Structures are given as structure tokens and as C-alpha cells.
CSV table of N, CA and C in Angstrom, one decimal:
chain,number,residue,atom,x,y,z
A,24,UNK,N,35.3,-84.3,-242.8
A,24,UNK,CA,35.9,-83.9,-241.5
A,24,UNK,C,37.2,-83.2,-241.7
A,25,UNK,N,38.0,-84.0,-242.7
A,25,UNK,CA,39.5,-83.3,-242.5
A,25,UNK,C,39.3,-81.8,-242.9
A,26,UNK,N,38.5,-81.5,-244.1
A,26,UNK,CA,38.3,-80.2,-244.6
A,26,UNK,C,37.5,-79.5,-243.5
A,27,UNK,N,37.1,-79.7,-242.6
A,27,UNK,CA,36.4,-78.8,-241.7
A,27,UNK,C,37.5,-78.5,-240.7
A,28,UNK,N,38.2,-79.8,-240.4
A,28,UNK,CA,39.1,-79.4,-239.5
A,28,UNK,C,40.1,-78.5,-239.5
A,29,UNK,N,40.3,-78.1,-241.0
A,29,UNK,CA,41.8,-77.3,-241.3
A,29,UNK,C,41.2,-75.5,-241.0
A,30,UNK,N,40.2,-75.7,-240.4
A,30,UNK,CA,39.2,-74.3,-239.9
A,30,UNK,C,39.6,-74.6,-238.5
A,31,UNK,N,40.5,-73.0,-238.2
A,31,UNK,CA,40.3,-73.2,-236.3
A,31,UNK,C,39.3,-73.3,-235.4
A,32,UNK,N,39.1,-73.9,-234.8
A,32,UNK,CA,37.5,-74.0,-233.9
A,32,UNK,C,37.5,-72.5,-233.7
A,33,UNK,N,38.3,-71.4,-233.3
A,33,UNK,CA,38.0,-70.0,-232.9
A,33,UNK,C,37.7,-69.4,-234.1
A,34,UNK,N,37.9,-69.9,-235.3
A,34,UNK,CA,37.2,-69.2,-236.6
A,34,UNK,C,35.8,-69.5,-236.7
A,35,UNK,N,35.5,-70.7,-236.7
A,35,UNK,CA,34.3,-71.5,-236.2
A,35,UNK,C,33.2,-70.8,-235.3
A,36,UNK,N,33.8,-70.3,-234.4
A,36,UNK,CA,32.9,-70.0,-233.3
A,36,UNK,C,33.0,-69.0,-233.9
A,37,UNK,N,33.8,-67.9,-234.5
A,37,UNK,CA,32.9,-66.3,-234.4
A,37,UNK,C,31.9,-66.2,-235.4
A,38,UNK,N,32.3,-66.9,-236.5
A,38,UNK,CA,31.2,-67.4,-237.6
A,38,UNK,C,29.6,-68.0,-237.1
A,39,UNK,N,29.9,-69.2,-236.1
A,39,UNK,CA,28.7,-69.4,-235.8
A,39,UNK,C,28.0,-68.3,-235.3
A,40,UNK,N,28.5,-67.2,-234.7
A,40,UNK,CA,28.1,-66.2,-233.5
A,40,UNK,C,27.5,-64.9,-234.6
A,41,UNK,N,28.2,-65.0,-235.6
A,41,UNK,CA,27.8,-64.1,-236.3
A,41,UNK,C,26.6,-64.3,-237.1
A,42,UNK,N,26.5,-65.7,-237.5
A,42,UNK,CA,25.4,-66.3,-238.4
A,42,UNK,C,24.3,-65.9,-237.4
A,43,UNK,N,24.2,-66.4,-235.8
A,43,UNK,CA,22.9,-66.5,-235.1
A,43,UNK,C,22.8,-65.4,-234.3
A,44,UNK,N,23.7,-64.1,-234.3
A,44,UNK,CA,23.5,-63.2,-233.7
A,44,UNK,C,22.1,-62.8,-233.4
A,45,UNK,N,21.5,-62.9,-234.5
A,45,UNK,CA,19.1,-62.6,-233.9
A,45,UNK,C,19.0,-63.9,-233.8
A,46,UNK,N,19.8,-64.6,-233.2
A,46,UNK,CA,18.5,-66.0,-232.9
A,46,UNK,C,19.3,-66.3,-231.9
A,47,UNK,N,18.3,-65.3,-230.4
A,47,UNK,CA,18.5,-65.1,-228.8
A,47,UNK,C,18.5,-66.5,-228.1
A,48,UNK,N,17.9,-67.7,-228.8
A,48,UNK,CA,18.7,-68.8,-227.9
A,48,UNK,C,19.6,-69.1,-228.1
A,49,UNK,N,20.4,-69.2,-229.8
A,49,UNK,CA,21.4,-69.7,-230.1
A,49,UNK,C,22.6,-68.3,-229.9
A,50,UNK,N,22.5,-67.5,-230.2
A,50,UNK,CA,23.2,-66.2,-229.8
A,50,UNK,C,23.7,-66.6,-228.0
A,51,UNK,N,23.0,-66.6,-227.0
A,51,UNK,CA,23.4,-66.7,-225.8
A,51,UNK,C,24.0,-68.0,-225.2
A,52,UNK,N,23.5,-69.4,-226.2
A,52,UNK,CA,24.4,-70.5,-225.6
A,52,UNK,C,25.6,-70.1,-226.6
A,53,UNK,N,26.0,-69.6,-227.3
A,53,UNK,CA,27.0,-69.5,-228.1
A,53,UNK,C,27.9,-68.2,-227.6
A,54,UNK,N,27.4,-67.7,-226.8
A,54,UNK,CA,28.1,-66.7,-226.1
A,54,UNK,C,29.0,-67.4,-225.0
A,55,UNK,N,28.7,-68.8,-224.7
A,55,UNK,CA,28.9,-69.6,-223.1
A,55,UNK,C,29.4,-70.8,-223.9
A,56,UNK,N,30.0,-70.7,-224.9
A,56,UNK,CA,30.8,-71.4,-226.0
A,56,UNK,C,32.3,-71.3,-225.7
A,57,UNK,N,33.6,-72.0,-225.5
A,57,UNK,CA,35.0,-71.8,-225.8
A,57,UNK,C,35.2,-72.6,-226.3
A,58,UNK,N,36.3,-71.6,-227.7
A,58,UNK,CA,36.6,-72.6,-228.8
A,58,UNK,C,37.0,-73.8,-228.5
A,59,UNK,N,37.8,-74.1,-227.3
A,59,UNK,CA,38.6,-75.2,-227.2
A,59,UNK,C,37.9,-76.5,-227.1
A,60,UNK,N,36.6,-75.9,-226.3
A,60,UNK,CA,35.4,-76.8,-226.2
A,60,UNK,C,34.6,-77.3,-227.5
A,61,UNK,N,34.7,-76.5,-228.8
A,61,UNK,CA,34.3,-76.7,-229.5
A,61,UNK,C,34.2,-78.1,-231.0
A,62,UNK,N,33.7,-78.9,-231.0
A,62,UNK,CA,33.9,-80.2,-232.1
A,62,UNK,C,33.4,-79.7,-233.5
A,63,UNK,N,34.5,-79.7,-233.8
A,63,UNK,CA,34.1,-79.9,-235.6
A,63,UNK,C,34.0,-80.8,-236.5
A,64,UNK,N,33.2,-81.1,-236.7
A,64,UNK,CA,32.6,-82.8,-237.5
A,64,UNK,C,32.8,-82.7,-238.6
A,65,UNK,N,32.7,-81.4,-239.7
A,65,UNK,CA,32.6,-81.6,-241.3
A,65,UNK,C,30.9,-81.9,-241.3
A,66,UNK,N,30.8,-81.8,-242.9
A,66,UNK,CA,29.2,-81.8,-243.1
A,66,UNK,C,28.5,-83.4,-243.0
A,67,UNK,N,27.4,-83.2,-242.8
A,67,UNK,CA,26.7,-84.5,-242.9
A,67,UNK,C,27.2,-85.2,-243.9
A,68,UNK,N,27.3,-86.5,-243.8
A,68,UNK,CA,27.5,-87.2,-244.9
A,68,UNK,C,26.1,-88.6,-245.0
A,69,UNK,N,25.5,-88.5,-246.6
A,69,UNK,CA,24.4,-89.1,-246.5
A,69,UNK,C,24.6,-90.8,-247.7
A,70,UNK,N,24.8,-91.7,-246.3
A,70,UNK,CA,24.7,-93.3,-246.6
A,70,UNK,C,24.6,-93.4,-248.4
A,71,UNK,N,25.5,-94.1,-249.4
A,71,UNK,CA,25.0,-94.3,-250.3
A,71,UNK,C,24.3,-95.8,-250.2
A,72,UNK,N,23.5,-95.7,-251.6
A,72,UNK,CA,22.5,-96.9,-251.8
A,72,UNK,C,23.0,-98.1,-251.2
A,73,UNK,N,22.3,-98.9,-250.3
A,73,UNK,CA,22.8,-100.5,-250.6
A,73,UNK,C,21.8,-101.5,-251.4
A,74,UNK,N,22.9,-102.2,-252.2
A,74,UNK,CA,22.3,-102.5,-253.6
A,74,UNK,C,21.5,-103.9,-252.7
A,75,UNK,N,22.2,-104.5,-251.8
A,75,UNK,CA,21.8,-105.9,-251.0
A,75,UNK,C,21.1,-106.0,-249.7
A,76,UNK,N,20.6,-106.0,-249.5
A,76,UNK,CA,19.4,-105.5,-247.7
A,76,UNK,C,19.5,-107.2,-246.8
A,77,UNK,N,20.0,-108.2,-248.1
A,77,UNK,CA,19.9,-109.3,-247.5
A,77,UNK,C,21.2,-110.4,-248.0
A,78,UNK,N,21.4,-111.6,-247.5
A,78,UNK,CA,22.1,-112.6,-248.2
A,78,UNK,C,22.2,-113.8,-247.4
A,79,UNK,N,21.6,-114.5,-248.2
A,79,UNK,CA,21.2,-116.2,-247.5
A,79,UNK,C,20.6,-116.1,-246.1
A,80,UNK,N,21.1,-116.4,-244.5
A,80,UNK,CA,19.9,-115.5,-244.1
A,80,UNK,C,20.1,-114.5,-242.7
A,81,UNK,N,21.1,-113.6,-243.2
A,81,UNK,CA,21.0,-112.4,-242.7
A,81,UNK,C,20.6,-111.1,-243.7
A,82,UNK,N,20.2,-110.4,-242.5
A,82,UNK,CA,19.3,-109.4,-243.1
A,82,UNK,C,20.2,-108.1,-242.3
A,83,UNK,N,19.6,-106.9,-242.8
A,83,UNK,CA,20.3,-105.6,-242.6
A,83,UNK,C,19.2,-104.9,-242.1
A,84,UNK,N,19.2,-103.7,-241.1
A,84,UNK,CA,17.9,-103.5,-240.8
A,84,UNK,C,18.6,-101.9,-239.9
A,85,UNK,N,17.4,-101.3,-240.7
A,85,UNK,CA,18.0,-99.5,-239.6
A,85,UNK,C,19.3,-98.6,-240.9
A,86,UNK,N,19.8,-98.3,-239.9
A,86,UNK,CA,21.0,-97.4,-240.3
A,86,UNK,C,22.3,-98.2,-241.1
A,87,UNK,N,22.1,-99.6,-240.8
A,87,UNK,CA,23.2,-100.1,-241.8
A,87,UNK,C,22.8,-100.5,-242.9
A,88,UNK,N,21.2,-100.0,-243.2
A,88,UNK,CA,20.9,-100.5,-244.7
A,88,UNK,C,20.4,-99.1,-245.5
A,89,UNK,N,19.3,-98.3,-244.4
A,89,UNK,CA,18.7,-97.2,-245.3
A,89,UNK,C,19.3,-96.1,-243.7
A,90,UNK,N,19.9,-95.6,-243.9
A,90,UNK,CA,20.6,-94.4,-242.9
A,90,UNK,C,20.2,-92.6,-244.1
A,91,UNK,N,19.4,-92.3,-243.5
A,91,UNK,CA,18.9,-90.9,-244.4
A,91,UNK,C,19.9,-90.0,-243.6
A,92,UNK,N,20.0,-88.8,-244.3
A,92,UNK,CA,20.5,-87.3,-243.6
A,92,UNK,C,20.0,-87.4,-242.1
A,93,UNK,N,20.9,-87.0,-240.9
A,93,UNK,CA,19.7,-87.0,-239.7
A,93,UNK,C,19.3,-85.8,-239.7
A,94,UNK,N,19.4,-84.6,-240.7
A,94,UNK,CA,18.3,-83.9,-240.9
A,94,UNK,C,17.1,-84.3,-241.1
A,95,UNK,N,16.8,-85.5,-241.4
A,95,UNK,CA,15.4,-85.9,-241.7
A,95,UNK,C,14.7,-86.3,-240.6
A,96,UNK,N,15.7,-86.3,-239.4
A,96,UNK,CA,14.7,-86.6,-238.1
A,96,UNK,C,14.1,-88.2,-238.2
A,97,UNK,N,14.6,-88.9,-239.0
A,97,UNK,CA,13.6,-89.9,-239.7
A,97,UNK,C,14.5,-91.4,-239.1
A,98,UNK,N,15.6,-91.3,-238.2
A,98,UNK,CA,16.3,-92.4,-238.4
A,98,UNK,C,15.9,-93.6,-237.7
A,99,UNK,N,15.6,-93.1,-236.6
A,99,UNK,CA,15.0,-93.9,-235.5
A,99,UNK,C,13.9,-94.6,-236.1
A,100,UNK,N,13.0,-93.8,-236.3
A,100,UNK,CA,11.8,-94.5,-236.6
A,100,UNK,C,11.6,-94.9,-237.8
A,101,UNK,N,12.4,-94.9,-238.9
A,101,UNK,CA,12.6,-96.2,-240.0
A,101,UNK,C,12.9,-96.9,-239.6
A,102,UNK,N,14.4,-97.1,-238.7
A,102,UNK,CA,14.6,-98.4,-238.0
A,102,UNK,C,13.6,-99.3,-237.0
A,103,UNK,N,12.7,-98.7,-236.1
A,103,UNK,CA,11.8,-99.2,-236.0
A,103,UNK,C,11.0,-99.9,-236.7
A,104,UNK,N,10.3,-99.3,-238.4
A,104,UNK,CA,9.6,-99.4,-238.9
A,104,UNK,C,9.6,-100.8,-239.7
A,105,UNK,N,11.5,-100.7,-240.0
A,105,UNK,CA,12.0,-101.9,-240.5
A,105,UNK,C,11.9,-102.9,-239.7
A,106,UNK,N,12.0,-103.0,-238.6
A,106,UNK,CA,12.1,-104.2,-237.8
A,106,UNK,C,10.9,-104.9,-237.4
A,107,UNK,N,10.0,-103.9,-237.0
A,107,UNK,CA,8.3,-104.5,-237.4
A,107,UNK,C,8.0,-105.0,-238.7
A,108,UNK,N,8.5,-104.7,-239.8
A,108,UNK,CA,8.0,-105.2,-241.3
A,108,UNK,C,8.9,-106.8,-241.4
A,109,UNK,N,10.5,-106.6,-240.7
A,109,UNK,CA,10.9,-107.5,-241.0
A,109,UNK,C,10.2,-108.7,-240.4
A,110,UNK,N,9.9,-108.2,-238.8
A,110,UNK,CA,9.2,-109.5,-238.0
A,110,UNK,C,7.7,-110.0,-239.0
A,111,UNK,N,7.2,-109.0,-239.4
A,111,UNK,CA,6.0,-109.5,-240.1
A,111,UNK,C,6.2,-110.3,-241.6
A,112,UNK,N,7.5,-110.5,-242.0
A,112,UNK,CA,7.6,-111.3,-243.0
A,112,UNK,C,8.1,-112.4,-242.4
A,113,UNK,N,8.7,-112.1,-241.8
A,113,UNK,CA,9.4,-113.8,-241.2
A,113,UNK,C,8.4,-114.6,-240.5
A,114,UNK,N,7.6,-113.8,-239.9
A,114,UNK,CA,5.6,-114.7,-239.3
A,114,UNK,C,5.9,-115.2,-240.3
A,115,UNK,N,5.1,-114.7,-241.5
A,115,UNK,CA,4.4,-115.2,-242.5
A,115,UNK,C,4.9,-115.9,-243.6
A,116,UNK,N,6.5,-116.0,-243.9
A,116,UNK,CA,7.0,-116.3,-245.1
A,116,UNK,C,8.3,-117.2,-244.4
A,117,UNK,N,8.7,-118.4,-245.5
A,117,UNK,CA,9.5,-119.1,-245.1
A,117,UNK,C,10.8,-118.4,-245.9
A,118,UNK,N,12.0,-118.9,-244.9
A,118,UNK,CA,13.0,-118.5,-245.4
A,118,UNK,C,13.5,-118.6,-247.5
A,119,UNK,N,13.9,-118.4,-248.3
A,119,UNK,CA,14.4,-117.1,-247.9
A,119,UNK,C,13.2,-115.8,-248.3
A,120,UNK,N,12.4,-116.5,-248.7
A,120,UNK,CA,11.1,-115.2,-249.2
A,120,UNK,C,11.2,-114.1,-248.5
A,121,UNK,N,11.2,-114.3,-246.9
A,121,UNK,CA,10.7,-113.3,-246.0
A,121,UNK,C,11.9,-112.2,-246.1
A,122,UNK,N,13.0,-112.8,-246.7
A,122,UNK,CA,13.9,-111.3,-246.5
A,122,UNK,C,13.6,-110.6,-247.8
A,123,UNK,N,13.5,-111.5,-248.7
A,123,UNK,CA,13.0,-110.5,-250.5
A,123,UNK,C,12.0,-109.8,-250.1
A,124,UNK,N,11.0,-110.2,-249.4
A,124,UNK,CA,9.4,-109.2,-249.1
A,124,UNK,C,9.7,-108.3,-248.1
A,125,UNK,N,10.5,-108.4,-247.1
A,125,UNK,CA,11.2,-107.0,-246.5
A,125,UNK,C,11.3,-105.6,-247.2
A,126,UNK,N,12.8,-106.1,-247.9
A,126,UNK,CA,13.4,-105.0,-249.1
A,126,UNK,C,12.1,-104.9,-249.5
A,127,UNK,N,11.2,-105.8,-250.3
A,127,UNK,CA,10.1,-105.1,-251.3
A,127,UNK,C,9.8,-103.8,-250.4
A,128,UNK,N,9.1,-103.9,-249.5
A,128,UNK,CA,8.1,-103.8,-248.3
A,128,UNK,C,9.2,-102.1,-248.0
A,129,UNK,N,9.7,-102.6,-248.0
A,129,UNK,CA,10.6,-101.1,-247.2
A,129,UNK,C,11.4,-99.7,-248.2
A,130,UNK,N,12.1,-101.1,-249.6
A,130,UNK,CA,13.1,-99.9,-250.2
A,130,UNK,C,11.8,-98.5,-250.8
A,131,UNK,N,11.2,-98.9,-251.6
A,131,UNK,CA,10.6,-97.6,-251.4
A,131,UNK,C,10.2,-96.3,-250.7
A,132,UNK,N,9.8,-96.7,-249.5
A,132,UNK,CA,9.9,-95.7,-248.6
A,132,UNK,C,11.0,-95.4,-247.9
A,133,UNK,N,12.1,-95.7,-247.6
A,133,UNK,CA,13.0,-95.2,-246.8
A,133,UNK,C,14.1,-94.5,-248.0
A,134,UNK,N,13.6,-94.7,-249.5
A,134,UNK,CA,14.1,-94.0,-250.5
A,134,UNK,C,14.1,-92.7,-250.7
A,135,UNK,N,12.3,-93.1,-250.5
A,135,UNK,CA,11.7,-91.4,-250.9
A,135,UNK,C,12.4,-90.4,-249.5
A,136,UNK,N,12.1,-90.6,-248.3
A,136,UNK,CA,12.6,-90.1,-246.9
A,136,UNK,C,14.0,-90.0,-247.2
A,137,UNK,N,15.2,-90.8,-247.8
A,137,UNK,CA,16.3,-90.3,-248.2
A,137,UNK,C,16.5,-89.0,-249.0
A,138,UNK,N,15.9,-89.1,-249.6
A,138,UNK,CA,15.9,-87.7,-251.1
A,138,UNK,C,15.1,-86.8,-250.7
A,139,UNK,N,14.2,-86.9,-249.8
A,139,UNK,CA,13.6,-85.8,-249.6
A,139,UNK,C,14.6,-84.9,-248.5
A,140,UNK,N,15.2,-86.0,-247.5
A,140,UNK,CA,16.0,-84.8,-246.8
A,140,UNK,C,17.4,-84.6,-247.3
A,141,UNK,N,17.7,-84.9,-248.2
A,141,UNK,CA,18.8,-84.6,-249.7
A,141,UNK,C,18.4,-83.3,-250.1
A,142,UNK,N,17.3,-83.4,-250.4
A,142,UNK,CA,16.5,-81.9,-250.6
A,142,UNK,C,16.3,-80.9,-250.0
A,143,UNK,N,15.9,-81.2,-248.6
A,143,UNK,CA,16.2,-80.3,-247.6
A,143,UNK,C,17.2,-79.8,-247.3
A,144,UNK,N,18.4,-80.7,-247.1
A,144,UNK,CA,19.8,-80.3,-247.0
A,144,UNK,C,20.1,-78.9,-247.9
A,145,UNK,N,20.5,-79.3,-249.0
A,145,UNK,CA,20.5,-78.3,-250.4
A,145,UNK,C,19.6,-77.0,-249.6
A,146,UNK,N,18.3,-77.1,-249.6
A,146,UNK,CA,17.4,-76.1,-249.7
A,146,UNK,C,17.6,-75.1,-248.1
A,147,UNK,N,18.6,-75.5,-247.4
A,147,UNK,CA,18.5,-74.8,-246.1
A,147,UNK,C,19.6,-74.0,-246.0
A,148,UNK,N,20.2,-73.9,-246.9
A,148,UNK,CA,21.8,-72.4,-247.5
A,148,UNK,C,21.1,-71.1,-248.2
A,149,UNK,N,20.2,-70.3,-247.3
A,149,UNK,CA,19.6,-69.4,-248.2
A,149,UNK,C,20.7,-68.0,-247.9
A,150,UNK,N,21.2,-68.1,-247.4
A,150,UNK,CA,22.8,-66.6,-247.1
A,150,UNK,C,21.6,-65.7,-246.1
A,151,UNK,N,21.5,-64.4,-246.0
A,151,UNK,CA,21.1,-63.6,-245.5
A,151,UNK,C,20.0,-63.6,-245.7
A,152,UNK,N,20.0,-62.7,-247.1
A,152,UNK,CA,18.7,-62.3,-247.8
A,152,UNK,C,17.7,-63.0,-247.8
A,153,UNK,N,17.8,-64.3,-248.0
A,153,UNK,CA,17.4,-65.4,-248.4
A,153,UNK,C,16.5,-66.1,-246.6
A,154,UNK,N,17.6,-65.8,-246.0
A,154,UNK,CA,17.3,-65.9,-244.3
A,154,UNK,C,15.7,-64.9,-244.0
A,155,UNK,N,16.1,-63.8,-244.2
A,155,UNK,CA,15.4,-62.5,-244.0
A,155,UNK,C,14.3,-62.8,-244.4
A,156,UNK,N,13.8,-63.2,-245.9
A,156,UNK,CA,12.7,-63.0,-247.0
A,156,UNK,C,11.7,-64.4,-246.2
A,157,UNK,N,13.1,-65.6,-245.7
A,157,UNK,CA,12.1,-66.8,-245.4
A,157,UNK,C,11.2,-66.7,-244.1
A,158,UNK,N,11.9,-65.7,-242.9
A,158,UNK,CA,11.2,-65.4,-241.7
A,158,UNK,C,10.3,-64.3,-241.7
A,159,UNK,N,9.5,-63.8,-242.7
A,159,UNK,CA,8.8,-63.2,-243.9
A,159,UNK,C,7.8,-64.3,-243.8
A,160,UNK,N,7.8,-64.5,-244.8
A,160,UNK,CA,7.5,-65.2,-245.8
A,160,UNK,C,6.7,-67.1,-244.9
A,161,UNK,N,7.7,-67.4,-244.0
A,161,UNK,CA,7.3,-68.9,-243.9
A,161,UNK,C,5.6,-69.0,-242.9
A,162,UNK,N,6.1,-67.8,-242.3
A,162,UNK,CA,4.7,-68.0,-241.3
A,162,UNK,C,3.6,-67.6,-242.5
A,163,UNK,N,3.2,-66.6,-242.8
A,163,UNK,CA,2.4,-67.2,-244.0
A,163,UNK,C,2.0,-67.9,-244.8
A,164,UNK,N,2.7,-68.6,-244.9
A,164,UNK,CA,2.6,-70.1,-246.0
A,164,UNK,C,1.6,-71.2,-245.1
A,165,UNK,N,2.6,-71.4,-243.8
A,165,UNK,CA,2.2,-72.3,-243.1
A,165,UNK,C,0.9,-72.1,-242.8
A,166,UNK,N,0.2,-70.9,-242.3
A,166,UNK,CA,-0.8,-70.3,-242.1
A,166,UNK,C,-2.3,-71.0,-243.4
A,167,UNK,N,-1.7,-70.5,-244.9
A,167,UNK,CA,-2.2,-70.6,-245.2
A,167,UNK,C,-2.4,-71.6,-246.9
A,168,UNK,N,-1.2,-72.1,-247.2
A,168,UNK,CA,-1.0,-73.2,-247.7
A,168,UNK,C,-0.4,-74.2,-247.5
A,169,UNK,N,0.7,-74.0,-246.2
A,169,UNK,CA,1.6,-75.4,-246.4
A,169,UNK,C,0.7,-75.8,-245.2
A,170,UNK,N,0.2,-76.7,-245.0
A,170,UNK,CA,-0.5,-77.2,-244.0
A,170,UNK,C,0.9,-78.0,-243.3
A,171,UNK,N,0.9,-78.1,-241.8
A,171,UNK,CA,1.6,-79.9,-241.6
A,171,UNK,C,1.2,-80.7,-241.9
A,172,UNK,N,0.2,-80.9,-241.8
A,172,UNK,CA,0.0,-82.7,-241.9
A,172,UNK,C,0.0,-82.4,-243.2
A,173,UNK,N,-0.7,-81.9,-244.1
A,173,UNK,CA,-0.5,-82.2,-245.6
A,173,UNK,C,1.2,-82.6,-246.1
A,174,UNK,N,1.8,-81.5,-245.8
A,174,UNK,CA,3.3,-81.5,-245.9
A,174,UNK,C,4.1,-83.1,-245.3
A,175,UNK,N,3.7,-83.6,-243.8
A,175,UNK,CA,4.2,-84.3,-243.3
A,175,UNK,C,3.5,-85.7,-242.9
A,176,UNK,N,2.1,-85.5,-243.1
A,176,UNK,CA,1.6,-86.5,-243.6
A,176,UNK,C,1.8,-88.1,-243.8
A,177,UNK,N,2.2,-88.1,-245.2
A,177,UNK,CA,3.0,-89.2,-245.6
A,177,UNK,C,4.5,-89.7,-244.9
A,178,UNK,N,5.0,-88.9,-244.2
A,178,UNK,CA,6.3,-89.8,-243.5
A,178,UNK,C,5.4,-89.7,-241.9
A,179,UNK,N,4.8,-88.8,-240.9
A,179,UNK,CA,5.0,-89.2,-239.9
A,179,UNK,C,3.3,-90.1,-239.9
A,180,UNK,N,2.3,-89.9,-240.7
A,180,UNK,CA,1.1,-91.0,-240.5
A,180,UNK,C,1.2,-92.0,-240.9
A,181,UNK,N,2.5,-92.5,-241.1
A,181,UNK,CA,2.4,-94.1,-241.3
A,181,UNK,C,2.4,-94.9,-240.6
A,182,UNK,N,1.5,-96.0,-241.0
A,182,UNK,CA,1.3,-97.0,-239.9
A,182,UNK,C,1.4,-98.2,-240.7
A,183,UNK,N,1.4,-99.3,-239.8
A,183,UNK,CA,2.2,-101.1,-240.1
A,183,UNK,C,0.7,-101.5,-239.6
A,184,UNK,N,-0.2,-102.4,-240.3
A,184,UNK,CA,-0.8,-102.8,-239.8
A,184,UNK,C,-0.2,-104.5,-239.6
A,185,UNK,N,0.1,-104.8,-238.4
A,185,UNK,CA,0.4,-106.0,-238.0
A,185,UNK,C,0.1,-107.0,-238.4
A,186,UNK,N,-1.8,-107.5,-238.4
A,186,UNK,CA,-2.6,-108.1,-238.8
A,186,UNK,C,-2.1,-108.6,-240.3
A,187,UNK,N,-2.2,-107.6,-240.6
A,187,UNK,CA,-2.1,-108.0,-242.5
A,187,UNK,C,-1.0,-108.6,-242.8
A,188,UNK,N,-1.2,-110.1,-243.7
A,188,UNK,CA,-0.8,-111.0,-243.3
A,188,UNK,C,0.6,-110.6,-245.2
A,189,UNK,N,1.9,-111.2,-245.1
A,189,UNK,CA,2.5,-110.7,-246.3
A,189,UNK,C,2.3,-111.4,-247.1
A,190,UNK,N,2.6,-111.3,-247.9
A,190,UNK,CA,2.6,-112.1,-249.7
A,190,UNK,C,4.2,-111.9,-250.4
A,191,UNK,N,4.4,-113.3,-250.7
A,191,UNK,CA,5.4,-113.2,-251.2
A,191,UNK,C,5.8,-112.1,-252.4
């Protein structure tokens, strides 16, 4: 944030205006933009590991344990995800088991969903050219190899079956 900030919001704004100049929604709310109005945040900043999810018997659950890029669109509904898994260990397992089979239950996946929008992050600075070649180039793909669901699949078809009972 401090390094963003030492950028005038009116440098800010002609830069953004220049980046989106062809992209007619963002071009015209950014026209109805004054700098003074404008907030400068600094770049995302993405949660490091927590090595502990639990201790004696509180637990951690959402954004204060696994918080990914909110590029990943993904925050919400891990937190959800966590809280259903946590209730379904605590049904079935007595303290302190039910919070070890949590973490089990969860750190892998909200790992992989961390790194992957780690990845994304990185992979969305393409400059111009790079801009140009991908509005080219992406509709095609999608068309005919990147499928969505294939692509997305695995983060948004997941499901908790309630029923299924945990194991320590």
C-alpha cells in the first residue's frame, strides 16, 4: 500500500484510462472517475501458510486460516466449505480428533485453490502485445480445447456429502 500510495491518484487514473481505453465499459466508468475519488490499495497481498488450523479446542475456519488471492473468486465458498466439513467432524469425532480431521479434510484443497490463483495472478501481466494476441487467441481455445468445466471442474463441482460419516 505505501508503495502504491507514493503514485498520485491523478497518475493512477490516466494510466488506468489508458490501459482500458478498448474496453467500452471500463473506458466510460473511468471517464466518470475523479482522481480525488479515487482509492489506492497497493497489490493484493496473498495470506501466508498457517502452519496450525487448531489448538486445544479452538479451531480456525475461512479467511483466518486458508484466505487465497480474491482473484480466485474462491473465498467465500471455502469458507463455507470449511464450516460444513468442520460441523461434520465435530458430529462424528470427539474432541480433540475432530479438529485434526478438519485440517486433514481441508488443507489440501484450499492449498491447491491458493496456488492456482498465485498462478493466475503472475499469468494476467501480459503488456499489450500479449493483451492483443490473448483476445485472438482465447476465444478459440475455449471453443475448442479449454472446455469450462474441464478447466473448472474440480474447484467449482465440489461437493460435501453430509451423510458420510468421518474417520479419524
Amino acid at each position: 500500500m505505501a508503495q502504491a500510495g507514493q503514485t498520485p491518484p491523478d497518475q493512477w487514473l490516466r494510466q488506468l484510462r489508458d490501459v482500458h481505453a478498448d474496453d467500452l465499459p471500463a473506458r466510460d466508468v473511468l471517464r466518470r472517475v475523479d482522481a480525488e475519488d479515487l482509492l489506492v490499495v497497493g497489490g493484493l497481498e496473498i495470506m501466508p501458510k498457517v502452519p496450525h488450523w487448531h489448538r486445544d479446542r479452538m479451531v480456525l475456519v475461512g479467511d483466518a486460516t486458508h484466505a487465497p488471492s480474491s482473484s480466485s473468486g474462491q473465498g467465500a465458498s471455502l469458507a463455507v466449505e470449511s464450516a460444513i466439513q468442520l460441523a461434520r467432524c465435530l458430529r462424528d469425532l470427539p474432541d480433540p480428533r475432530a479438529a485434526t480431521a478438519y485440517e486433514r479434510l481441508r488443507r489440501d484443497r484450499v492449498t491447491k485453490i491458493a496456488v492456482n490463483a498465485e498462478h493466475n495472478n503472475r499469468q494476467k501481466a501480459f503488456g499489450p502485445v500479449g493483451s492483443a494476441v490473448m483476445s485472438v487467441l482465447m476465444p478459440i481455445a475455449l471453443k475448442t480445447f479449454l472446455k469450462p468445466t474441464r478447466m473448472f471442474g474440480p474447484v467449482h463441482g465440489y461437493r460435501i456429502d453430509w451423510s458420510l460419516p468421518v474417520a479419524a
